GROMACS .gro file of C-alpha atoms in nm:
model
  198
    1MET     CA    1  -2.567  -3.620  -0.651
    2HIS     CA    2  -3.031  -3.317  -0.420
    3ILE     CA    3  -2.588  -4.232  -0.449
    4PHE     CA    4  -2.630  -4.312  -0.801
    5SER     CA    5  -2.577  -4.369  -0.690
    6VAL     CA    6  -2.268  -4.599  -0.787
    7GLY     CA    7  -2.398  -4.288  -0.785
    8CYS     CA    8  -2.646  -4.037  -0.846
    9ALA     CA    9  -2.545  -3.746  -0.956
   10LEU     CA   10  -2.712  -3.550  -0.876
   11ALA     CA   11  -2.887  -3.390  -0.676
   12GLY     CA   12  -2.702  -3.123  -0.547
   13ALA     CA   13  -2.829  -3.112  -0.202
   14ALA     CA   14  -2.930  -3.467  -0.194
   15LEU     CA   15  -2.600  -3.592  -0.307
   16ILE     CA   16  -2.485  -3.545   0.047
   17SER     CA   17  -2.691  -3.845   0.141
   18LEU     CA   18  -2.497  -4.063  -0.101
   19SER     CA   19  -2.178  -4.040   0.096
   20ALA     CA   20  -2.371  -4.115   0.413
   21ALA     CA   21  -2.467  -4.458   0.286
   22TYR     CA   22  -2.790  -4.453   0.100
   23SER     CA   23  -3.117  -4.604   0.214
   24ALA     CA   24  -3.259  -4.772   0.515
   25GLU     CA   25  -3.057  -5.077   0.430
   26SER     CA   26  -2.748  -4.908   0.571
   27THR     CA   27  -2.897  -4.916   0.919
   28MET     CA   28  -3.061  -5.257   0.893
   29MET     CA   29  -2.930  -5.610   0.882
   30PRO     CA   30  -2.779  -5.712   0.548
   31ALA     CA   31  -3.043  -5.851   0.316
   32SER     CA   32  -2.859  -6.184   0.315
   33THR     CA   33  -2.930  -6.230   0.687
   34MET     CA   34  -3.295  -6.122   0.678
   35LYS     CA   35  -3.584  -6.364   0.645
   36PRO     CA   36  -3.737  -6.377   0.295
   37ALA     CA   37  -4.064  -6.210   0.400
   38ALA     CA   38  -3.878  -5.926   0.574
   39THR     CA   39  -3.651  -5.879   0.274
   40ALA     CA   40  -3.948  -5.870   0.035
   41ALA     CA   41  -4.132  -5.611   0.247
   42SER     CA   42  -3.818  -5.399   0.280
   43ASP     CA   43  -3.752  -5.418  -0.093
   44ARG     CA   44  -4.110  -5.309  -0.173
   45LYS     CA   45  -4.057  -4.997   0.038
   46VAL     CA   46  -3.722  -4.932  -0.130
   47ILE     CA   47  -3.879  -4.961  -0.475
   48THR     CA   48  -4.172  -4.732  -0.388
   49SER     CA   49  -3.940  -4.469  -0.242
   50ALA     CA   50  -3.691  -4.486  -0.530
   51MET     CA   51  -3.964  -4.460  -0.794
   52SER     CA   52  -4.097  -4.140  -0.635
   53ALA     CA   53  -3.785  -3.959  -0.758
   54ALA     CA   54  -3.877  -3.960  -1.127
   55PRO     CA   55  -4.176  -3.941  -1.362
   56ARG     CA   56  -4.371  -4.266  -1.377
   57ALA     CA   57  -4.256  -4.353  -1.729
   58VAL     CA   58  -3.890  -4.319  -1.625
   59ALA     CA   59  -3.923  -4.489  -1.287
   60ALA     CA   60  -4.121  -4.784  -1.422
   61SER     CA   61  -3.827  -4.909  -1.626
   62ALA     CA   62  -3.545  -4.792  -1.399
   63THR     CA   63  -3.304  -5.018  -1.214
   64ILE     CA   64  -3.350  -4.979  -0.837
   65VAL     CA   65  -3.040  -4.994  -0.616
   66VAL     CA   66  -2.948  -4.930  -0.255
   67MET     CA   67  -2.607  -4.845  -0.114
   68GLY     CA   68  -2.491  -5.010   0.205
   69ALA     CA   69  -2.290  -4.844   0.482
   70ASP     CA   70  -1.973  -4.992   0.333
   71GLY     CA   71  -2.043  -4.832  -0.006
   72SER     CA   72  -2.144  -5.158  -0.172
   73MET     CA   73  -2.441  -5.152  -0.405
   74ARG     CA   74  -2.727  -5.398  -0.413
   75THR     CA   75  -2.966  -5.419  -0.705
   76VAL     CA   76  -3.319  -5.453  -0.573
   77ARG     CA   77  -3.483  -5.455  -0.916
   78GLU     CA   78  -3.320  -5.490  -1.253
   79GLY     CA   79  -3.460  -5.241  -1.502
   80THR     CA   80  -3.481  -5.212  -1.878
   81GLY     CA   81  -3.446  -4.835  -1.900
   82SER     CA   82  -3.145  -4.605  -1.892
   83PHE     CA   83  -3.198  -4.466  -1.541
   84THR     CA   84  -3.102  -4.596  -1.197
   85CYS     CA   85  -3.305  -4.488  -0.896
   86MET     CA   86  -3.218  -4.490  -0.526
   87PRO     CA   87  -3.457  -4.459  -0.231
   88ASP     CA   88  -3.477  -4.194   0.039
   89ASN     CA   89  -3.202  -4.202   0.300
   90PRO     CA   90  -3.381  -4.202   0.637
   91ALA     CA   91  -3.068  -4.065   0.805
   92THR     CA   92  -3.110  -3.730   0.629
   93PRO     CA   93  -3.365  -3.466   0.733
   94GLY     CA   94  -3.563  -3.445   0.410
   95PRO     CA   95  -3.691  -3.675   0.139
   96ASP     CA   96  -3.412  -3.739  -0.108
   97PRO     CA   97  -3.474  -4.030  -0.345
   98MET     CA   98  -3.301  -3.976  -0.676
   99CYS     CA   99  -3.300  -4.117  -1.027
  100MET     CA  100  -2.993  -4.080  -1.249
  101ASP     CA  101  -2.887  -4.157  -1.601
  102LYS     CA  102  -2.552  -4.330  -1.661
  103ASN     CA  103  -2.349  -4.010  -1.688
  104SER     CA  104  -2.493  -3.858  -1.373
  105MET     CA  105  -2.425  -4.182  -1.185
  106GLU     CA  106  -2.062  -4.164  -1.290
  107TRP     CA  107  -2.051  -3.797  -1.190
  108ALA     CA  108  -2.190  -3.876  -0.846
  109MET     CA  109  -1.942  -4.156  -0.791
  110ALA     CA  110  -1.660  -3.916  -0.878
  111TRP     CA  111  -1.797  -3.668  -0.625
  112ILE     CA  112  -1.823  -3.937  -0.357
  113GLY     CA  113  -1.469  -4.049  -0.430
  114HIS     CA  114  -1.326  -3.694  -0.430
  115LYS     CA  115  -1.225  -3.741  -0.794
  116THR     CA  116  -1.269  -3.510  -1.092
  117PRO     CA  117  -1.566  -3.617  -1.306
  118ALA     CA  118  -1.484  -3.729  -1.660
  119PRO     CA  119  -1.517  -3.437  -1.905
  120GLY     CA  120  -1.776  -3.431  -2.179
  121LYS     CA  121  -2.032  -3.650  -2.001
  122VAL     CA  122  -2.344  -3.444  -1.942
  123GLY     CA  123  -2.589  -3.615  -1.710
  124PHE     CA  124  -2.946  -3.562  -1.595
  125MET     CA  125  -3.091  -3.642  -1.254
  126TYR     CA  126  -3.442  -3.635  -1.107
  127MET     CA  127  -3.524  -3.552  -0.746
  128LEU     CA  128  -3.897  -3.497  -0.773
  129ALA     CA  129  -3.965  -3.577  -0.407
  130GLY     CA  130  -3.727  -3.304  -0.294
  131GLY     CA  131  -3.374  -3.303  -0.164
  132THR     CA  132  -3.175  -3.296   0.154
  133ASP     CA  133  -3.060  -2.944   0.225
  134ALA     CA  134  -2.691  -2.869   0.171
  135SER     CA  135  -2.421  -2.609   0.140
  136ASN     CA  136  -2.445  -2.425  -0.190
  137THR     CA  137  -2.069  -2.364  -0.195
  138ASP     CA  138  -1.899  -2.661  -0.022
  139PRO     CA  139  -1.957  -3.002  -0.186
  140TYR     CA  140  -1.854  -3.183   0.132
  141ALA     CA  141  -2.018  -2.978   0.407
  142ALA     CA  142  -2.212  -3.205   0.642
  143LYS     CA  143  -2.408  -2.945   0.838
  144PRO     CA  144  -2.493  -2.574   0.836
  145GLU     CA  145  -2.208  -2.345   0.941
  146PRO     CA  146  -2.197  -1.963   0.953
  147ASN     CA  147  -2.014  -1.934   0.620
  148ASN     CA  148  -2.110  -2.237   0.414
  149ASN     CA  149  -2.425  -2.092   0.258
  150TRP     CA  150  -2.674  -2.365   0.347
  151VAL     CA  151  -2.977  -2.375   0.117
  152LYS     CA  152  -3.312  -2.551   0.128
  153THR     CA  153  -3.414  -2.739  -0.182
  154GLY     CA  154  -3.750  -2.872  -0.288
  155PRO     CA  155  -3.840  -3.095  -0.584
  156HIS     CA  156  -3.591  -3.039  -0.864
  157VAL     CA  157  -3.393  -3.185  -1.153
  158MET     CA  158  -3.021  -3.140  -1.213
  159VAL     CA  159  -2.784  -3.114  -1.506
  160VAL     CA  160  -2.431  -3.229  -1.424
  161GLY     CA  161  -2.106  -3.270  -1.614
  162ALA     CA  162  -2.160  -2.987  -1.863
  163ASP     CA  163  -1.880  -2.762  -1.987
  164ALA     CA  164  -1.801  -2.469  -1.760
  165SER     CA  165  -1.939  -2.226  -2.019
  166PHE     CA  166  -2.284  -2.384  -1.987
  167TYR     CA  167  -2.306  -2.286  -1.622
  168ASP     CA  168  -2.204  -1.928  -1.698
  169SER     CA  169  -2.558  -1.869  -1.826
  170TYR     CA  170  -2.704  -1.917  -1.477
  171PRO     CA  171  -2.673  -1.746  -1.137
  172LYS     CA  172  -2.372  -1.867  -0.938
  173GLY     CA  173  -2.413  -1.663  -0.623
  174ALA     CA  174  -2.344  -1.815  -0.282
  175LYS     CA  175  -2.698  -1.735  -0.167
  176PRO     CA  176  -2.922  -1.819  -0.464
  177ASP     CA  177  -3.292  -1.781  -0.520
  178THR     CA  178  -3.381  -2.151  -0.498
  179THR     CA  179  -3.715  -2.094  -0.669
  180ALA     CA  180  -3.533  -2.037  -1.001
  181PRO     CA  181  -3.252  -2.228  -1.177
  182TYR     CA  182  -2.910  -2.173  -1.021
  183VAL     CA  183  -2.563  -2.328  -1.010
  184MET     CA  184  -2.470  -2.524  -0.699
  185TRP     CA  185  -2.104  -2.574  -0.601
  186ALA     CA  186  -1.998  -2.316  -0.861
  187GLY     CA  187  -1.628  -2.309  -0.945
  188THR     CA  188  -1.569  -2.665  -0.821
  189PRO     CA  189  -1.537  -2.981  -1.033
  190TYR     CA  190  -1.886  -3.070  -0.909
  191GLN     CA  191  -2.079  -2.760  -1.013
  192HIS     CA  192  -2.419  -2.846  -1.151
  193LEU     CA  193  -2.743  -2.677  -1.249
  194MET     CA  194  -3.031  -2.702  -1.004
  195ILE     CA  195  -3.372  -2.658  -1.165
  196PRO     CA  196  -3.668  -2.634  -0.926
  197ILE     CA  197  -3.993  -2.776  -1.056
  198LYS     CA  198  -4.241  -2.634  -0.804
   0.00000   0.00000   0.00000
């Protein structure tokens, strides 16, 4: 998913923000109705936020997109690289820009659509600015509940779409140590490896 979004895989925790309509654009007027100067200023902020998700070399060539409240995607900047980045969603409590490769974008869109991700498509996602906190066990939990094992995530990268056996090498507990690699949403079609980087 922590949407590329569309999709973005990943980002375990941050993926929650994908389904909530990514970016400030979802709460603003459509770009087509904004004045050119306002659109340009808004797009600069979107690009800066989105690029903070990945290393400079990746972000510099990435395509930058935002998702509207209706799920439509708008390309803010066409890139030449293989990653697509999305800005922080201001509606979520933490910073959650993300940058996804093609496979992780497809994985995230499957998650958003409540569909099973295509097998054999391993994807990689950056969330270097951190991620919105989420349930470690319920891919669709929207808020902390007594039994949904809410976790706090910081800057991380994610591996999605791998074979089930890959995830067996990592902790799958409901209450993981988030300072070390662990599997989020274990046992679901959306399980993925969370790898903290700080």
